[in-house]
Amino acid sequence: MVQENYRQIEARVAAACERAGRPREEVTLVAVSKTKPEEKIRQLMGIGVRDFGENKVQDLCRKMEDIAGDNRWHFIGGLQRNKVKYLVGSPVYLIHSVDSWKLAQEIEKEAQKKDVTVPVLLEINIGGEATKGGVAPEEAEALLLQMARLPRVRVKGLMTIAPPGKEEQNRAYFRRMRQLRDRLAALHLPGVEMKELSMGMTDDFETAIFEGATIVRVGTAIFGERRPGEPEWRA
Ligand SMILES: *Cc1c(COP(=O)(O)O)cnc(C)c1O
């Protein structure tokens, strides 16, 4: 049952914070509801959950429209430039997955049209995997310098999807993410906050919290397995 699963994960998040000597409020638990029915989201809302993550623009927009309330919707999937117009100006709370100058420029353009600002994270491909989005860690600074010049794109930090399965290897990746975040924060760029570190999923969120995650994104452990053939990471 989704509420019971959530409570268990919440308890593990709290315990991980405690072990890491961090206040519980420093870490946001995002319930990744992608491919899952709205019914389950409403059940979680019933116990006070507000942060939900989706990885398809169309699914996110439908759920945002159908589900009333003060949820904080996180967009965590690969974002194509031609879909930016559906997200900018919507109630989406944070776009986790900006990984190119062209995408950032498109967001800026739409944000100007709609007279809004858009909080985003810069996605880093920390494992160097060819199949995943994100910029290489070595390219992050150059992209951030460019993005800092866009007045309506507000960079709040970094996000990564670590390679699946290997928790101890991912500890090293998470540590590098934190070092990168701290180094970029020290640049003190205008309009750039560099506070958030979105990292850690079902298999490794406790390690991520220990290494400094401020946002963990948990799907399977809360909602159960996604059906085979369902869109997983990004098309
Ligand atoms: C699906 C997804 C998650 C959640 O993964 P689980 O292993 O099911 O917890 C987290 N982040 C992103 C970007 C995802 O696409």
Short mmCIF file of C-alpha atoms and ligand atoms in Angstrom, two decimals, residues 30-34 53-55 75-78 96-97 123 159-161 198 200-205 216-222 224-226 231-234, ligand 1:
data_model
loop_
_atom_site.label_atom_id
_atom_site.label_comp_id
_atom_site.label_asym_id
_atom_site.label_seq_id
_atom_site.Cartn_x
_atom_site.Cartn_y
_atom_site.Cartn_z
CA VAL A 30 10.21 13.46 -3.93
CA ALA A 31 7.73 10.66 -4.63
CA VAL A 32 8.38 9.70 -8.26
CA SER A 33 4.91 8.95 -9.55
CA LYS A 34 5.78 8.52 -13.24
CA GLY A 53 8.21 13.72 -9.70
CA GLU A 54 7.30 13.00 -13.32
CA ASN A 55 9.55 12.37 -16.31
CA PHE A 75 10.06 17.54 -13.73
CA ILE A 76 12.86 14.96 -13.72
CA GLY A 77 12.95 13.59 -17.29
CA GLY A 78 14.78 14.45 -20.45
CA HIS A 96 15.73 19.03 -12.65
CA SER A 97 17.09 18.26 -16.06
CA GLU A 123 21.92 17.89 -14.82
CA MET A 159 21.02 16.90 -10.36
CA THR A 160 22.35 13.52 -11.39
CA ILE A 161 21.13 10.03 -12.19
CA SER A 198 19.17 16.19 -6.42
CA GLY A 200 19.68 9.23 -4.90
CA MET A 201 16.82 6.90 -5.87
CA THR A 202 15.30 3.69 -4.52
CA ASP A 203 18.57 1.75 -4.45
CA ASP A 204 20.87 4.40 -3.08
CA PHE A 205 19.03 7.31 -1.48
CA VAL A 216 16.09 12.38 -3.19
CA ARG A 217 13.80 10.96 -5.88
CA VAL A 218 12.17 7.67 -4.91
CA GLY A 219 9.77 5.81 -7.19
CA THR A 220 9.82 2.02 -6.98
CA ALA A 221 10.12 1.77 -3.20
CA ILE A 222 6.98 3.90 -2.81
CA GLY A 224 6.07 -0.53 -6.56
CA GLU A 225 7.71 -1.77 -9.74
CA ARG A 226 6.82 -0.08 -12.98
CA PRO A 231 8.92 4.31 -20.34
CA GLU A 232 11.73 4.24 -17.85
CA TRP A 233 14.34 6.94 -18.13
CA ARG A 234 13.82 8.91 -21.25
C1 LIG B 1 12.34 6.90 -12.38
C2 LIG B 1 13.26 7.92 -11.83
C3 LIG B 1 13.57 7.96 -10.46
C4 LIG B 1 13.03 6.95 -9.47
O1 LIG B 1 13.67 5.72 -9.64
P1 LIG B 1 13.40 4.48 -8.65
O2 LIG B 1 14.59 3.63 -8.83
O3 LIG B 1 12.13 3.86 -9.10
O4 LIG B 1 13.31 5.04 -7.28
C5 LIG B 1 14.40 8.96 -10.02
N1 LIG B 1 14.92 9.87 -10.86
C6 LIG B 1 14.65 9.88 -12.17
C7 LIG B 1 15.23 10.93 -13.04
C8 LIG B 1 13.82 8.91 -12.70
O5 LIG B 1 13.57 8.92 -14.02
#
